[in-house]
Amino acid sequence: MTYFLLAFPALFSIVNPLGGLFIFLSATQHFHPSLRSALARWVAIYSFVIVTASLYVGAYVLTFFGVSVPVLRVAGGIAIALTAWKMLNAPDPEPGQDVPAAELPAASTASRMAFYPLTMPLTTGPGTISVAVSLGTNRPRNLGEGQFLWFMAQMTVATLLLCAIIYLLYRYADGISRKIGPTGTAVIMRLSAFLLLCIGIQIFWNGAAELLSSIH
């Protein structure tokens, strides 16, 4: 299980679903629980597709469109920072305040909402894509057919396990929040939004630094 032990910790640390559940809850706090459950399911599905595609064909897609990884980081960092800034400045809901049913999005739109911004860039953003592309391109070149299939199987299992954790944490984010309490949840959500803003700026700076260094 060498490849699994390499891929899963790397992907888990960059995705950080434990911190992401509060960001997910902050972005969906006005939604009905049934819609939030649907969003959690679609986020897990989209995360699996994005990570798997990045592992196996990500490098070829970026090359085809002429997009470098530093440019991906710059664009993704900007998107993450803007989303986090909106979440950081969003007003806190009043205790006991409910959103009228007419204002709730229909469940049929869950898949569209789940992709942006809940999956991209909040859950599996440019940092995750960069790690997945790196894992896929840095595999040993002397693998036989059987070894390559075993490599793909281990990578797929690692991705499936990660997305299952994402789904469970996001699906029960409201219950976890109730155990922590409203004050603790509000504090953690604001801190998570601020940390997400810092992560977006850091991703942007990493990409910008690589682009600036390439000039010389």
C-alpha positions as a LaTeX table, in Angstrom:
\begin{tabular}{lrrr}
\hline
Residue & $x$ (\AA) & $y$ (\AA) & $z$ (\AA) \\
\hline
Met1 & 0.00 & 0.00 & 0.00 \\
Thr2 & 2.94 & 2.33 & $-0.66$ \\
Tyr3 & 1.07 & 4.57 & $-3.09$ \\
Phe4 & $-2.02$ & 4.76 & $-0.86$ \\
Leu5 & 0.09 & 5.81 & 2.12 \\
Leu6 & 1.70 & 8.47 & $-0.05$ \\
Ala7 & $-1.48$ & 9.83 & $-1.62$ \\
Phe8 & $-4.03$ & 9.82 & 1.20 \\
Pro9 & $-2.06$ & 11.87 & 3.80 \\
Ala10 & $-1.01$ & 14.38 & 1.13 \\
Leu11 & $-4.56$ & 14.85 & $-0.17$ \\
Phe12 & $-6.15$ & 14.85 & 3.30 \\
Ser13 & $-3.80$ & 17.52 & 4.60 \\
Ile14 & $-4.37$ & 19.85 & 1.67 \\
Val15 & $-8.17$ & 19.36 & 1.56 \\
Asn16 & $-8.54$ & 19.48 & 5.38 \\
Pro17 & $-12.20$ & 18.37 & 5.54 \\
Leu18 & $-12.25$ & 18.93 & 9.33 \\
Gly19 & $-11.77$ & 22.66 & 8.81 \\
Gly20 & $-13.79$ & 22.62 & 5.62 \\
Leu21 & $-16.98$ & 21.48 & 7.35 \\
Phe22 & $-17.30$ & 24.84 & 9.13 \\
Ile23 & $-16.65$ & 26.70 & 5.89 \\
Phe24 & $-19.32$ & 24.54 & 4.24 \\
Leu25 & $-21.70$ & 25.26 & 7.12 \\
Ser26 & $-20.98$ & 28.98 & 6.90 \\
Ala27 & $-21.77$ & 29.01 & 3.18 \\
Thr28 & $-24.97$ & 26.97 & 3.61 \\
Gln29 & $-26.24$ & 28.15 & 6.99 \\
His30 & $-29.47$ & 29.58 & 5.49 \\
Phe31 & $-30.29$ & 26.39 & 3.57 \\
His32 & $-32.81$ & 23.72 & 4.49 \\
Pro33 & $-31.18$ & 20.58 & 6.01 \\
Ser34 & $-32.38$ & 18.42 & 3.12 \\
Leu35 & $-30.74$ & 20.76 & 0.61 \\
Arg36 & $-27.56$ & 20.86 & 2.70 \\
Ser37 & $-27.49$ & 17.06 & 2.65 \\
Ala38 & $-27.85$ & 17.06 & $-1.15$ \\
Leu39 & $-25.08$ & 19.63 & $-1.44$ \\
Ala40 & $-22.79$ & 17.50 & 0.73 \\
Arg41 & $-23.39$ & 14.52 & $-1.54$ \\
Trp42 & $-22.69$ & 16.50 & $-4.70$ \\
Val43 & $-19.58$ & 18.09 & $-3.20$ \\
Ala44 & $-18.20$ & 14.62 & $-2.45$ \\
Ile45 & $-18.99$ & 13.45 & $-5.99$ \\
Tyr46 & $-17.45$ & 16.50 & $-7.63$ \\
Ser47 & $-14.40$ & 16.26 & $-5.36$ \\
Phe48 & $-13.86$ & 12.67 & $-6.46$ \\
Val49 & $-14.12$ & 13.63 & $-10.13$ \\
Ile50 & $-11.75$ & 16.60 & $-9.77$ \\
Val51 & $-9.09$ & 14.73 & $-7.77$ \\
Thr52 & $-9.25$ & 11.63 & $-9.98$ \\
Ala53 & $-9.07$ & 13.66 & $-13.19$ \\
Ser54 & $-6.16$ & 15.68 & $-11.78$ \\
Leu55 & $-4.31$ & 12.48 & $-10.86$ \\
Tyr56 & $-4.55$ & 10.86 & $-14.25$ \\
Val57 & $-5.03$ & 13.56 & $-16.91$ \\
Gly58 & $-4.52$ & 16.86 & $-15.09$ \\
Ala59 & $-1.04$ & 17.50 & $-16.44$ \\
Tyr60 & $-2.14$ & 16.76 & $-20.02$ \\
Val61 & $-5.17$ & 19.06 & $-19.77$ \\
Leu62 & $-3.09$ & 21.96 & $-18.46$ \\
Thr63 & $-0.53$ & 21.41 & $-21.22$ \\
Phe64 & $-3.25$ & 21.24 & $-23.89$ \\
Phe65 & $-4.68$ & 24.62 & $-22.85$ \\
Gly66 & $-1.26$ & 26.13 & $-22.27$ \\
Val67 & $-1.93$ & 26.76 & $-18.57$ \\
Ser68 & 0.93 & 26.33 & $-16.13$ \\
Val69 & 0.55 & 25.25 & $-12.51$ \\
Pro70 & 1.72 & 28.70 & $-11.23$ \\
Val71 & $-1.02$ & 30.41 & $-13.25$ \\
Leu72 & $-3.54$ & 27.90 & $-11.86$ \\
Arg73 & $-2.41$ & 28.81 & $-8.36$ \\
Val74 & $-2.68$ & 32.55 & $-8.99$ \\
Ala75 & $-6.21$ & 32.30 & $-10.42$ \\
Gly76 & $-7.35$ & 29.84 & $-7.76$ \\
Gly77 & $-5.84$ & 31.89 & $-4.96$ \\
Ile78 & $-7.76$ & 34.96 & $-6.10$ \\
Ala79 & $-11.03$ & 32.99 & $-6.27$ \\
Ile80 & $-10.49$ & 31.51 & $-2.79$ \\
Ala81 & $-9.59$ & 34.89 & $-1.27$ \\
Leu82 & $-12.66$ & 36.61 & $-2.75$ \\
Thr83 & $-14.99$ & 33.86 & $-1.55$ \\
Ala84 & $-13.45$ & 33.86 & 1.92 \\
Trp85 & $-13.76$ & 37.67 & 2.13 \\
Lys86 & $-17.49$ & 37.46 & 1.42 \\
Met87 & $-17.91$ & 34.75 & 4.05 \\
Leu88 & $-15.86$ & 36.72 & 6.58 \\
Asn89 & $-18.07$ & 39.78 & 6.21 \\
Ala90 & $-21.41$ & 37.98 & 5.99 \\
Pro91 & $-23.83$ & 38.97 & 8.79 \\
Asp92 & $-24.54$ & 36.44 & 11.51 \\
Pro93 & $-28.06$ & 35.01 & 11.44 \\
Glu94 & $-30.34$ & 36.06 & 14.26 \\
Pro95 & $-31.12$ & 33.34 & 16.82 \\
Gly96 & $-34.16$ & 31.37 & 15.73 \\
Gln97 & $-34.28$ & 33.14 & 12.38 \\
Asp98 & $-35.59$ & 30.97 & 9.54 \\
Val99 & $-35.33$ & 31.64 & 5.85 \\
Pro100 & $-38.72$ & 31.51 & 4.10 \\
Ala101 & $-39.18$ & 28.42 & 1.96 \\
Ala102 & $-39.67$ & 30.57 & $-1.13$ \\
Glu103 & $-36.15$ & 31.94 & $-0.75$ \\
Leu104 & $-34.55$ & 28.51 & $-0.51$ \\
Pro105 & $-33.01$ & 27.21 & $-3.74$ \\
Ala106 & $-34.71$ & 24.19 & $-5.28$ \\
Ala107 & $-33.05$ & 20.84 & $-4.70$ \\
Ser108 & $-32.66$ & 20.45 & $-8.49$ \\
Thr109 & $-30.06$ & 23.23 & $-8.42$ \\
Ala110 & $-27.94$ & 21.50 & $-5.76$ \\
Ser111 & $-25.48$ & 20.03 & $-8.25$ \\
Arg112 & $-24.86$ & 23.40 & $-9.88$ \\
Met113 & $-24.39$ & 25.17 & $-6.56$ \\
Ala114 & $-22.20$ & 22.39 & $-5.21$ \\
Phe115 & $-19.61$ & 22.73 & $-7.95$ \\
Tyr116 & $-18.93$ & 26.45 & $-7.48$ \\
Pro117 & $-17.96$ & 27.59 & $-4.95$ \\
Leu118 & $-18.48$ & 24.67 & $-2.55$ \\
Thr119 & $-16.27$ & 22.20 & $-4.43$ \\
Met120 & $-14.19$ & 24.59 & $-6.51$ \\
Pro121 & $-12.42$ & 26.35 & $-4.90$ \\
Leu122 & $-13.52$ & 25.82 & $-1.26$ \\
Thr123 & $-13.02$ & 22.04 & $-0.94$ \\
Thr124 & $-10.78$ & 20.85 & $-3.76$ \\
Gly125 & $-9.20$ & 24.03 & $-5.05$ \\
Pro126 & $-5.94$ & 24.77 & $-6.87$ \\
Gly127 & $-3.85$ & 23.47 & $-3.98$ \\
Thr128 & $-5.54$ & 20.08 & $-4.15$ \\
Ile129 & $-5.29$ & 20.00 & $-7.94$ \\
Ser130 & $-1.58$ & 20.84 & $-7.78$ \\
Val131 & $-0.94$ & 18.04 & $-5.27$ \\
Ala132 & $-2.98$ & 15.55 & $-7.34$ \\
Val133 & $-1.22$ & 16.52 & $-10.57$ \\
Ser134 & 2.14 & 16.15 & $-8.81$ \\
Leu135 & 1.20 & 12.69 & $-7.49$ \\
Gly136 & 0.12 & 11.59 & $-10.95$ \\
Thr137 & 3.15 & 12.90 & $-12.84$ \\
Asn138 & 5.74 & 11.74 & $-10.29$ \\
Arg139 & 4.79 & 8.08 & $-10.39$ \\
Pro140 & 7.64 & 5.66 & $-11.25$ \\
Arg141 & 8.15 & 5.36 & $-15.00$ \\
Asn142 & 9.23 & 1.71 & $-14.98$ \\
Leu143 & 5.90 & 0.31 & $-13.79$ \\
Gly144 & 4.62 & $-2.74$ & $-15.63$ \\
Glu145 & 0.99 & $-3.11$ & $-16.65$ \\
Gly146 & 0.06 & $-4.95$ & $-13.46$ \\
Gln147 & 1.96 & $-2.49$ & $-11.27$ \\
Phe148 & 0.37 & 0.47 & $-13.04$ \\
Leu149 & $-3.12$ & $-0.95$ & $-12.45$ \\
Trp150 & $-2.20$ & $-1.47$ & $-8.78$ \\
Phe151 & $-0.99$ & 2.15 & $-8.63$ \\
Met152 & $-4.30$ & 3.36 & $-10.09$ \\
Ala153 & $-6.29$ & 1.18 & $-7.67$ \\
Gln154 & $-4.47$ & 2.52 & $-4.62$ \\
Met155 & $-4.84$ & 6.12 & $-5.79$ \\
Thr156 & $-8.54$ & 5.59 & $-6.45$ \\
Val157 & $-9.09$ & 4.03 & $-3.02$ \\
Ala158 & $-7.31$ & 6.97 & $-1.39$ \\
Thr159 & $-9.55$ & 9.40 & $-3.27$ \\
Leu160 & $-12.70$ & 7.44 & $-2.42$ \\
Leu161 & $-11.83$ & 7.40 & 1.27 \\
Leu162 & $-11.13$ & 11.14 & 1.24 \\
Cys163 & $-14.44$ & 11.92 & $-0.47$ \\
Ala164 & $-16.35$ & 9.63 & 1.93 \\
Ile165 & $-14.89$ & 11.61 & 4.85 \\
Ile166 & $-15.84$ & 14.87 & 3.13 \\
Tyr167 & $-19.42$ & 13.67 & 2.68 \\
Leu168 & $-19.83$ & 12.46 & 6.27 \\
Leu169 & $-18.39$ & 15.62 & 7.82 \\
Tyr170 & $-20.34$ & 17.95 & 5.53 \\
Arg171 & $-23.53$ & 15.89 & 5.84 \\
Tyr172 & $-23.48$ & 16.09 & 9.64 \\
Ala173 & $-21.94$ & 19.57 & 9.90 \\
Asp174 & $-25.11$ & 20.92 & 11.47 \\
Gly175 & $-25.10$ & 18.24 & 14.19 \\
Ile176 & $-21.44$ & 18.85 & 14.91 \\
Ser177 & $-22.20$ & 22.56 & 15.12 \\
Arg178 & $-25.00$ & 21.97 & 17.65 \\
Lys179 & $-22.65$ & 19.99 & 19.87 \\
Ile180 & $-20.18$ & 22.87 & 19.86 \\
Gly181 & $-22.88$ & 25.46 & 20.47 \\
Pro182 & $-23.88$ & 28.65 & 18.59 \\
Thr183 & $-21.15$ & 30.84 & 20.05 \\
Gly184 & $-18.40$ & 28.32 & 19.44 \\
Thr185 & $-19.68$ & 27.65 & 15.92 \\
Ala186 & $-19.78$ & 31.38 & 15.09 \\
Val187 & $-16.22$ & 31.82 & 16.34 \\
Ile188 & $-14.93$ & 28.78 & 14.44 \\
Met189 & $-16.74$ & 29.80 & 11.25 \\
Arg190 & $-15.19$ & 33.28 & 11.35 \\
Leu191 & $-11.76$ & 31.82 & 12.08 \\
Ser192 & $-12.18$ & 29.29 & 9.28 \\
Ala193 & $-13.15$ & 32.05 & 6.84 \\
Phe194 & $-10.11$ & 34.09 & 7.90 \\
Leu195 & $-7.80$ & 31.08 & 7.55 \\
Leu196 & $-9.32$ & 30.39 & 4.14 \\
Leu197 & $-8.54$ & 33.99 & 3.16 \\
Cys198 & $-4.94$ & 33.45 & 4.30 \\
Ile199 & $-4.76$ & 30.18 & 2.35 \\
Gly200 & $-6.03$ & 31.92 & $-0.78$ \\
Ile201 & $-3.42$ & 34.66 & $-0.45$ \\
Gln202 & $-0.70$ & 32.07 & 0.20 \\
Ile203 & $-1.70$ & 30.06 & $-2.88$ \\
Phe204 & $-1.75$ & 33.28 & $-4.92$ \\
Trp205 & 1.68 & 34.27 & $-3.62$ \\
Asn206 & 3.19 & 30.84 & $-4.33$ \\
Gly207 & 2.02 & 31.03 & $-7.92$ \\
Ala208 & 3.05 & 34.67 & $-8.31$ \\
Ala209 & 6.50 & 33.98 & $-6.87$ \\
Glu210 & 7.04 & 31.16 & $-9.38$ \\
Leu211 & 5.92 & 33.38 & $-12.24$ \\
Leu212 & 8.20 & 36.24 & $-11.12$ \\
Ser213 & 11.17 & 33.90 & $-10.71$ \\
Ser214 & 10.62 & 32.56 & $-14.25$ \\
Ile215 & 11.13 & 36.07 & $-15.65$ \\
His216 & 14.79 & 35.95 & $-14.62$ \\
\hline
\end{tabular}
